[in-house]
Tab-separated table of C-alpha atoms in Angstrom:
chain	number	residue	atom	x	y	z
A	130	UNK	CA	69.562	79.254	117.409
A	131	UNK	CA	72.714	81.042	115.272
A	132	UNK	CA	74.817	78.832	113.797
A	133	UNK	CA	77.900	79.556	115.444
A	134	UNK	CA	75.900	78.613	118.777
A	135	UNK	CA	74.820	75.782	117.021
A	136	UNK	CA	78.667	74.890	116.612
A	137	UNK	CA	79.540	75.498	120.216
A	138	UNK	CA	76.951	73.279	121.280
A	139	UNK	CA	78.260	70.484	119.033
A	140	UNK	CA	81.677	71.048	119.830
A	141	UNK	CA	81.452	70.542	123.853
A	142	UNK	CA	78.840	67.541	123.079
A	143	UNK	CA	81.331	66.098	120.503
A	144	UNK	CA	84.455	66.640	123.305
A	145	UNK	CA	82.116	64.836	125.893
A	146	UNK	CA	81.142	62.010	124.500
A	147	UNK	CA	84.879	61.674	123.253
A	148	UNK	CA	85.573	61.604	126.707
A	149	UNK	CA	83.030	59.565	128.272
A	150	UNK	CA	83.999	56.542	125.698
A	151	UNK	CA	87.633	56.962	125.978
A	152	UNK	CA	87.455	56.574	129.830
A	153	UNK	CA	84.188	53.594	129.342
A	154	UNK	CA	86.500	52.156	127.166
A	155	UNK	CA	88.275	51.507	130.598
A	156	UNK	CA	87.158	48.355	131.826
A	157	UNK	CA	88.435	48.736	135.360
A	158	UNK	CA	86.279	52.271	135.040
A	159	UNK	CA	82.335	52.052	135.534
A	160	UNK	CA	79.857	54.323	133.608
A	161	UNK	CA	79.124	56.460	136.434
A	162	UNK	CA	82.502	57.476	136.847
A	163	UNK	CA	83.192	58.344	133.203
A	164	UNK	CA	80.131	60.068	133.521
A	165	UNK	CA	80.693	62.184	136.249
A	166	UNK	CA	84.522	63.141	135.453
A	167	UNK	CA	83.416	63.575	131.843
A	168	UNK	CA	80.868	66.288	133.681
A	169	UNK	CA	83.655	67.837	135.498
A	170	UNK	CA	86.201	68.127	132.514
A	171	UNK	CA	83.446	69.758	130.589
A	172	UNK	CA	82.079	72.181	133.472
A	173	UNK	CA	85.998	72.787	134.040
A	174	UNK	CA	87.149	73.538	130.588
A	175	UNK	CA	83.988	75.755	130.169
A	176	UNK	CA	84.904	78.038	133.051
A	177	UNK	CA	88.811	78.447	132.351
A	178	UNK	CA	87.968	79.044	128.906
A	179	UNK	CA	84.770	81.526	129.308
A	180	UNK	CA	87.527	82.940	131.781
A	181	UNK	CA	90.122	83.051	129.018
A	182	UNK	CA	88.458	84.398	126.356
A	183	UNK	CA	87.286	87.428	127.991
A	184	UNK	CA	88.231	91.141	126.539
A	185	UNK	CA	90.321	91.689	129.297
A	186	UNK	CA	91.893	88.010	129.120
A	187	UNK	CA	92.216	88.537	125.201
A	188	UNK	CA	93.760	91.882	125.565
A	189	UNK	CA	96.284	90.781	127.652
A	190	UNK	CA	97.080	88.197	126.258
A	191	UNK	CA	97.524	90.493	122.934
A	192	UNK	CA	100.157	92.681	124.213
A	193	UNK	CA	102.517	89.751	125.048
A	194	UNK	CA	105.215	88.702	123.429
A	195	UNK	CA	105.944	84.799	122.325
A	196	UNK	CA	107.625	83.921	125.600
A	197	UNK	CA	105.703	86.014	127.939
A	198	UNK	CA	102.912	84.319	126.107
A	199	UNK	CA	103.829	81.183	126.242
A	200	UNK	CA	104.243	80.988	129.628
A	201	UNK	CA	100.961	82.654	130.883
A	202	UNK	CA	99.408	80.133	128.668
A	203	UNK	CA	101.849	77.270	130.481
A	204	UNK	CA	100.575	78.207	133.924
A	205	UNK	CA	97.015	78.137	132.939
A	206	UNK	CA	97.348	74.837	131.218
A	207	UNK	CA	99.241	73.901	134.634
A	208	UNK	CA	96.485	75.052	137.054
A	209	UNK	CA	93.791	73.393	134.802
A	210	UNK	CA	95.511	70.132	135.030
A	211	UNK	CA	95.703	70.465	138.798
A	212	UNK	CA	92.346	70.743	138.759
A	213	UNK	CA	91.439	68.146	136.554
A	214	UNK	CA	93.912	65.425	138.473
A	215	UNK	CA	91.896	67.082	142.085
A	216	UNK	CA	88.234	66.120	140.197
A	217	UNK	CA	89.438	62.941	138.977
A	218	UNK	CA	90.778	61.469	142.535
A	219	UNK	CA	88.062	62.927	144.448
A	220	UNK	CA	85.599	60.998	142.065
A	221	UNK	CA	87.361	57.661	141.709
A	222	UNK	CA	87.240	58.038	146.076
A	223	UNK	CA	83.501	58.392	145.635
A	224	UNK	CA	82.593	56.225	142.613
A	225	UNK	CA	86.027	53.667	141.744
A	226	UNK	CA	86.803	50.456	143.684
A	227	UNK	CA	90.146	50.899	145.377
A	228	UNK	CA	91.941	48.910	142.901
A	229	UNK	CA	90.581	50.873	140.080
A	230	UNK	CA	92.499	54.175	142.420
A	231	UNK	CA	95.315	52.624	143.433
A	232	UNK	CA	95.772	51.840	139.032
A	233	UNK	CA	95.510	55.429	138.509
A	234	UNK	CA	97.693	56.513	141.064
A	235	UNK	CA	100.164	54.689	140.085
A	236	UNK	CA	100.067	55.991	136.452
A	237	UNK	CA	100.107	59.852	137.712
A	238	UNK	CA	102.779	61.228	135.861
A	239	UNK	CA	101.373	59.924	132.484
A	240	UNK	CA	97.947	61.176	133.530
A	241	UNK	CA	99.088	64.371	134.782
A	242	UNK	CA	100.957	64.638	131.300
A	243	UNK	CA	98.185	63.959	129.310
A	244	UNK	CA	95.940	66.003	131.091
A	245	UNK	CA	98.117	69.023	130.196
A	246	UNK	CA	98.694	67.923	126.817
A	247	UNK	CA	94.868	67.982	126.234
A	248	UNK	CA	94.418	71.515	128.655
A	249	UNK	CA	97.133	72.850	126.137
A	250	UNK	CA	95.625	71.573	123.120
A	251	UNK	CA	92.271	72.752	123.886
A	252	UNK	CA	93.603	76.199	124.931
A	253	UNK	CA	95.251	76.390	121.515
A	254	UNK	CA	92.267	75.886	119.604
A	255	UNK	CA	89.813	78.075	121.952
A	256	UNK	CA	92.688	81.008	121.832
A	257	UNK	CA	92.838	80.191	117.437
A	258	UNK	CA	88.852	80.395	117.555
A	259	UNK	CA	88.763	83.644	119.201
A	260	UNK	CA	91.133	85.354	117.069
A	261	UNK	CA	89.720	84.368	114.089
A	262	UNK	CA	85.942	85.260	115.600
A	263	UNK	CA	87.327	88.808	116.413
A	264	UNK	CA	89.185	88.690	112.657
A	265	UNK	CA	85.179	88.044	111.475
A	266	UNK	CA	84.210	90.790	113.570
A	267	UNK	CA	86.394	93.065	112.483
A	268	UNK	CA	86.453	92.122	108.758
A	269	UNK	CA	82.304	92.702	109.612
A	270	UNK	CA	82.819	96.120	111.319
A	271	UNK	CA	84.686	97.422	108.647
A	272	UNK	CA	82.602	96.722	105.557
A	273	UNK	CA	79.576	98.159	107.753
A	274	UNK	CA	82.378	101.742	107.494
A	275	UNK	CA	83.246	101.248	104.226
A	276	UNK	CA	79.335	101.099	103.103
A	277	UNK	CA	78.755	104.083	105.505
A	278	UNK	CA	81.681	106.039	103.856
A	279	UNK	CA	80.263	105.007	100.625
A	280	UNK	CA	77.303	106.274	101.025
A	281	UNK	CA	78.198	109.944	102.704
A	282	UNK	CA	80.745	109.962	99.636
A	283	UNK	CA	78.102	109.474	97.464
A	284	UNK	CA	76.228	112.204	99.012
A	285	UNK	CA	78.847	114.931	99.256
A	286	UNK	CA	79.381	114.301	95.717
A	287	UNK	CA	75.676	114.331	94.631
A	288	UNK	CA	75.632	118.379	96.541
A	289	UNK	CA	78.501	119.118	95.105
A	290	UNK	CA	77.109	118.648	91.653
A	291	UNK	CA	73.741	120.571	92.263
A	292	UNK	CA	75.064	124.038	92.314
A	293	UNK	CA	76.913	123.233	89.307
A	294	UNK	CA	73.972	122.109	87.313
A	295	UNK	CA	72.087	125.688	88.888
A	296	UNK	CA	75.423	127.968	88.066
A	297	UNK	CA	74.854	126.529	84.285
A	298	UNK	CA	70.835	127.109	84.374
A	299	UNK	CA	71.234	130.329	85.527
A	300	UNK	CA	74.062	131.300	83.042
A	301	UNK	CA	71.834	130.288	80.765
A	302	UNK	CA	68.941	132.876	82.029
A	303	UNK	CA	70.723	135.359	82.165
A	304	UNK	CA	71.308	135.004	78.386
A	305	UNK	CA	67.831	134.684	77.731
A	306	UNK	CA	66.833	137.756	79.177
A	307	UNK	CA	69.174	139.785	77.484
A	308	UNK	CA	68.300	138.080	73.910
A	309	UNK	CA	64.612	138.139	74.214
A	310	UNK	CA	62.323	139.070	77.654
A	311	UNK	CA	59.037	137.494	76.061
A	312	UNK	CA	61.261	134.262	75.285
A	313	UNK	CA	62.868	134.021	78.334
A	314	UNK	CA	59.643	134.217	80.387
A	315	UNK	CA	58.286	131.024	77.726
A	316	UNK	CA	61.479	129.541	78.646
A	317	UNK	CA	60.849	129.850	82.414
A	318	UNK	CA	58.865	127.835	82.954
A	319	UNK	CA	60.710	124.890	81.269
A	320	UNK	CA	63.928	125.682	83.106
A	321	UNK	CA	61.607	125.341	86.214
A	322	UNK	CA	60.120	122.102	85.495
A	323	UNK	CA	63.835	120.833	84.860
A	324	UNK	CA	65.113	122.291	87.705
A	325	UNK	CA	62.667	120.821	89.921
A	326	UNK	CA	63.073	117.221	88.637
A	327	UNK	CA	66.548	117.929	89.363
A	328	UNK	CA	66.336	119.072	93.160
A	329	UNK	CA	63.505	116.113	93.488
A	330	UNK	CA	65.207	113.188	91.753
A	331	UNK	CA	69.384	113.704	92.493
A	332	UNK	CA	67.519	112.887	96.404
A	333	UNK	CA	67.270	109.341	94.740
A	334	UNK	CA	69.828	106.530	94.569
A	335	UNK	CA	68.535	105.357	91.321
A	336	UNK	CA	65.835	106.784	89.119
A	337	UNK	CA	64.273	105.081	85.901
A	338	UNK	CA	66.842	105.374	82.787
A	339	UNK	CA	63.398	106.218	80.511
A	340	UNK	CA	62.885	109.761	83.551
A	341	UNK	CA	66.800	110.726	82.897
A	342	UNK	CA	66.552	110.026	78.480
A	343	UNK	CA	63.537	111.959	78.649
A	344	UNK	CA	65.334	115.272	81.226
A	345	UNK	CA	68.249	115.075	78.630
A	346	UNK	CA	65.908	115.321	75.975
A	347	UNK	CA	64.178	118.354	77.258
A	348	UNK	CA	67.710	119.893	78.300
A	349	UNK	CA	68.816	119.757	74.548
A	350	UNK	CA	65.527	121.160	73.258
A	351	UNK	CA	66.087	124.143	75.185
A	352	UNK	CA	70.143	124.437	74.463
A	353	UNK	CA	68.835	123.923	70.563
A	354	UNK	CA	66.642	127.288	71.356
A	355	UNK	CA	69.388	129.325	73.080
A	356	UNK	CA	71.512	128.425	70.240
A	357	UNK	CA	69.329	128.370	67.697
A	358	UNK	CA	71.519	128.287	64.299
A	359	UNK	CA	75.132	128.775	65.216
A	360	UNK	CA	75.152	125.076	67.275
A	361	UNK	CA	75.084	122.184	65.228
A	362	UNK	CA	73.092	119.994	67.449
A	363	UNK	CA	72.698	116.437	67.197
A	364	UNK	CA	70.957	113.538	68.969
A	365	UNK	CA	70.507	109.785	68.505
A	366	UNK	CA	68.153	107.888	70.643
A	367	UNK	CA	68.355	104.077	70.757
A	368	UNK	CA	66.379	103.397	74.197
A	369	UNK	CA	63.964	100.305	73.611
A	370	UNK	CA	61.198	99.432	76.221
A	371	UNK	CA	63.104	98.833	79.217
A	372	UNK	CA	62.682	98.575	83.361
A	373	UNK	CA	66.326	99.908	83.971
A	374	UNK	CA	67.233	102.365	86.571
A	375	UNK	CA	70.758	103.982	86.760
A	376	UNK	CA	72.120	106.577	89.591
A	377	UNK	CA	70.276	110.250	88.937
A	378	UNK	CA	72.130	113.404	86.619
A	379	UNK	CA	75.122	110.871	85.874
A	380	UNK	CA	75.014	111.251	81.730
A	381	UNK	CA	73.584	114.893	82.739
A	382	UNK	CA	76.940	115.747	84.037
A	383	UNK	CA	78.891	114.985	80.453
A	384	UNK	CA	76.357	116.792	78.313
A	385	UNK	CA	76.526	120.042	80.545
A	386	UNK	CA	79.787	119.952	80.155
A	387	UNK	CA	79.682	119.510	76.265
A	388	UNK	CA	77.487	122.611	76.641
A	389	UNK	CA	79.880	124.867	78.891
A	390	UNK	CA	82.907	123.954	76.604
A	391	UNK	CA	81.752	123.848	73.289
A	392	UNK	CA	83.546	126.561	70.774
A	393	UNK	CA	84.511	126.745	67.114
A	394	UNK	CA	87.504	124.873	66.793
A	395	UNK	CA	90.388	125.909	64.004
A	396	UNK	CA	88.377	124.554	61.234
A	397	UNK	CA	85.365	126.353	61.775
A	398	UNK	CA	83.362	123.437	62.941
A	399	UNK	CA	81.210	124.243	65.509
A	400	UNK	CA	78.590	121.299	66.961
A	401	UNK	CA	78.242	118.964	69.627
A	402	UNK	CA	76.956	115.146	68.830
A	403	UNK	CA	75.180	112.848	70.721
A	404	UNK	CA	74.651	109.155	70.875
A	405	UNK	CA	72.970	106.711	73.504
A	406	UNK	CA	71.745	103.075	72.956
A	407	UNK	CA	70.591	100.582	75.332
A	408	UNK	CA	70.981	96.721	74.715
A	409	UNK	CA	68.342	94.418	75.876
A	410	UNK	CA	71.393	92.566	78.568
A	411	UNK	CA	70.973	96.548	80.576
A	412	UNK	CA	74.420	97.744	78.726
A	413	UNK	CA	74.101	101.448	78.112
A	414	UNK	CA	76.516	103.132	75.618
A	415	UNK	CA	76.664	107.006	75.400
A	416	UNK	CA	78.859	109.103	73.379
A	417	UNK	CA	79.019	112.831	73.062
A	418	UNK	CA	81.420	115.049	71.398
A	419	UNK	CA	81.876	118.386	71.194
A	420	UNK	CA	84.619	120.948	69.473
A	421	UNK	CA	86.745	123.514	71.793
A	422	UNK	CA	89.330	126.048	71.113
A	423	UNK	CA	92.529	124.824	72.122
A	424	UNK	CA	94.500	127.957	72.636
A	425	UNK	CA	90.716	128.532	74.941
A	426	UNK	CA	90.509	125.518	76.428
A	427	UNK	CA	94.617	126.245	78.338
A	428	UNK	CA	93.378	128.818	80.194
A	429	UNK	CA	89.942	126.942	81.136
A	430	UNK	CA	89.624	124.808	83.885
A	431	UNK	CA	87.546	122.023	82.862
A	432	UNK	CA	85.139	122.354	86.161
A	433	UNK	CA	84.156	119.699	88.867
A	434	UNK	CA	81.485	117.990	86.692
A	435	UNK	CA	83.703	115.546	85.135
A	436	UNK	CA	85.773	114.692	88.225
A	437	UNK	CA	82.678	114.074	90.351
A	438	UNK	CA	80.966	112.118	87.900
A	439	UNK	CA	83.895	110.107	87.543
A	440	UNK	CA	84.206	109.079	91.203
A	441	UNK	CA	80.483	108.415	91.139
A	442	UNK	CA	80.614	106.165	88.486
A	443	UNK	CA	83.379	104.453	90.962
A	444	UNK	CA	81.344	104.524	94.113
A	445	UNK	CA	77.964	103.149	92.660
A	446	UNK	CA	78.820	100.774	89.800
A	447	UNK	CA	82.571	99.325	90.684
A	448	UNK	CA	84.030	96.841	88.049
A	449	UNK	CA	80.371	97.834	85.901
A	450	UNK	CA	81.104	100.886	83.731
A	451	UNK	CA	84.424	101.913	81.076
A	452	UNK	CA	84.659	105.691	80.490
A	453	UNK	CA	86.910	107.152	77.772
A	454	UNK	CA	87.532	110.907	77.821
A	455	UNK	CA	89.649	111.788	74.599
A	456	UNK	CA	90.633	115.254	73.698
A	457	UNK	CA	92.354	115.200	70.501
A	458	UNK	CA	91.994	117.706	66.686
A	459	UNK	CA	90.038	120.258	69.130
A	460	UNK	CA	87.526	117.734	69.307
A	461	UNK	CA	86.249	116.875	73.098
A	462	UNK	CA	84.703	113.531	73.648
A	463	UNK	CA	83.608	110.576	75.921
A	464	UNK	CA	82.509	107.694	75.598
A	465	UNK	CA	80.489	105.378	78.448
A	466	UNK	CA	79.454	102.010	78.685
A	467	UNK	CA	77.711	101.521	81.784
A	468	UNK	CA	75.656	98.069	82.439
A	469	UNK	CA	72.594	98.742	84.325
A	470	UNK	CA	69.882	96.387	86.713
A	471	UNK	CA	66.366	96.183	86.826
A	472	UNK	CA	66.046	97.705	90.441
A	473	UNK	CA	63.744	99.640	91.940
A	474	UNK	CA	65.506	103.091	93.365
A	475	UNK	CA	62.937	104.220	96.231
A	476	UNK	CA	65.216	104.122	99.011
A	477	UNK	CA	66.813	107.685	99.652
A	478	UNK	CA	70.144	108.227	100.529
């Protein structure tokens, strides 16, 4: 049994035996006649109100205003009461001596009145119930969109960023083949294997932080080939024996982009630098900078990568990540700190 049936069966066992002892407390009233009008109260109240808080009973009650309202809810209370006073005579006929009638009759009006009292009072509180049960509902309904939305978000944005990654591998190729045939064909195969573990692991919510340190590894091996000399290229690895898992290609995205972008600035520098560390608490830190030609960089869009990545950082780790993007002495650079969980990233989006 749910809790919230749990709850409704307390509530009309809790409003019965309040009954049943308010009317026993009666001396002139016997136990079989609390009893049986305590029944009929109950069995009474749960048909006006299984009546009242139907959809079609809730929805028109929902498009009425405060005095249109208030007086639907009047009547009801009104015809409940009628029924109630019916039950009650009709069993103090069967059950009551006819002193213990005659008592009660005389009292009507103050019975009548608190029999509507109470049929208004417990229609308040069934109609405040039900609007905060469809509040739940809805409040339910709507994270159950919100993680849907998340997740095709998450998705459009993970497509998005596959041709851009195969745009720069092919760019790349192209270079290659024009440089040197017999190194592009060595080459190949390397761009193969990382294209592959691309295509295979961006499928992933989360892949192991040690498979996407050791792809960005490989990926600056082979920029340090096609640049050979004329890139200063430098790395710093800090990644101690972990279990952490972060969402696939999302420090891929920054270094492509230090890749696409990178030119000799004013001062003849020319190099992009790397640094990633990983504290035993999960909190990742990468840096990379790289320099750019201003007077180039005007007329250059900056691309989708860091936009996307951006938003995914948003979407999967809210309130868990701090990304600086600084351009500034033709020098391009960002800076991450992203805290990451042991958890195991099998499930596919």
């Amino acid at each position: 049994m749910e809790f919230k049936d749990k709850a409704t069966v307390f509530f009309w066992m809790f409003l019965f035996l309040a009954i049943l002892l308010q009317l026993f407390a009666n001396q002139e009233i016997s136990f079989v006649t609390a009893f049986s009008y305590s029944t009929c109260v109950i069995l009474t109240l749960r048909v006006y109100l299984s009546y009242i808080s139907g959809k079609w009973a809730q929805h028109f009650l929902a498009n009425l205003n405060t005095l249109p309202f208030l007086g639907v809810l009047g009547i009801s209370c009104l015809v409940v009461t009628i029924a109630l006073s019916v039950e009650g005579y009709l069993i103090l006929t069967l059950t009551a001596p006819e002193s213990t009638l005659k008592e009660v009759t005389n009292d009507r009006v103050a019975v009548i009145f608190g029999l509507f009292t109470f049929s208004a009072m417990v229609s308040g509180l069934n109609y405040s119930f039900e609007k905060y049960k469809q509040y739940l509902e809805r409040e339910k309904e709507l994270e159950v969109l919100q993680r849907k939305s998340l997740e095709m978000e998450i998705k459009l944005l993970r497509n998005q960023l596959s041709p851009h990654f195969t745009f720069n591998i092919l760019n790349n190729l192209q270079f290659l083949i024009r440089k040197d045939q017999n190194e592009a064909l060595l080459l190949l195969s390397q761009y193969s294997k990382i294209l592959r573990y691309y295509v295979y692991e961006s499928q992933k919510k989360l892949i192991p932080l040690d498979q996407e340190i050791t792809f960005l590894k490989e990926y600056f091996d082979l920029e340090k080939n096609r640049h050979a000399e004329e890139l200063q290229i430098s790395c710093e690895w800090h990644i101690p024996e972990n279990e952490l898992y972060i969402v696939p290609f999302v420090l891929a995205t920054f270094v492509e982009n230090a890749f696409k972008h990178v030119l000799p600035n004013q001062a003849n520098d020319y190099f992009i630098k790397e640094y990633c560390t990983v504290d035993l608490q999960g909190n990742l830190t990468f840096e990379i900078t790289n320099t750019f030609d201003e007077n180039v960089a005007k007329a250059k869009s900056r691309g989708i990568g860091l936009k996307h990545v951006e938003e995914r950082l948003t979407l999967a780790y809210p309130d868990r990540y701090q990304l600086m993007i600084n351009e500034d002495n033709e020098l391009f650079s960002v800076r991450l700190k992203l805290t990451l969980e042991k958890q195991i990233g099998k499930e596919k989006l």
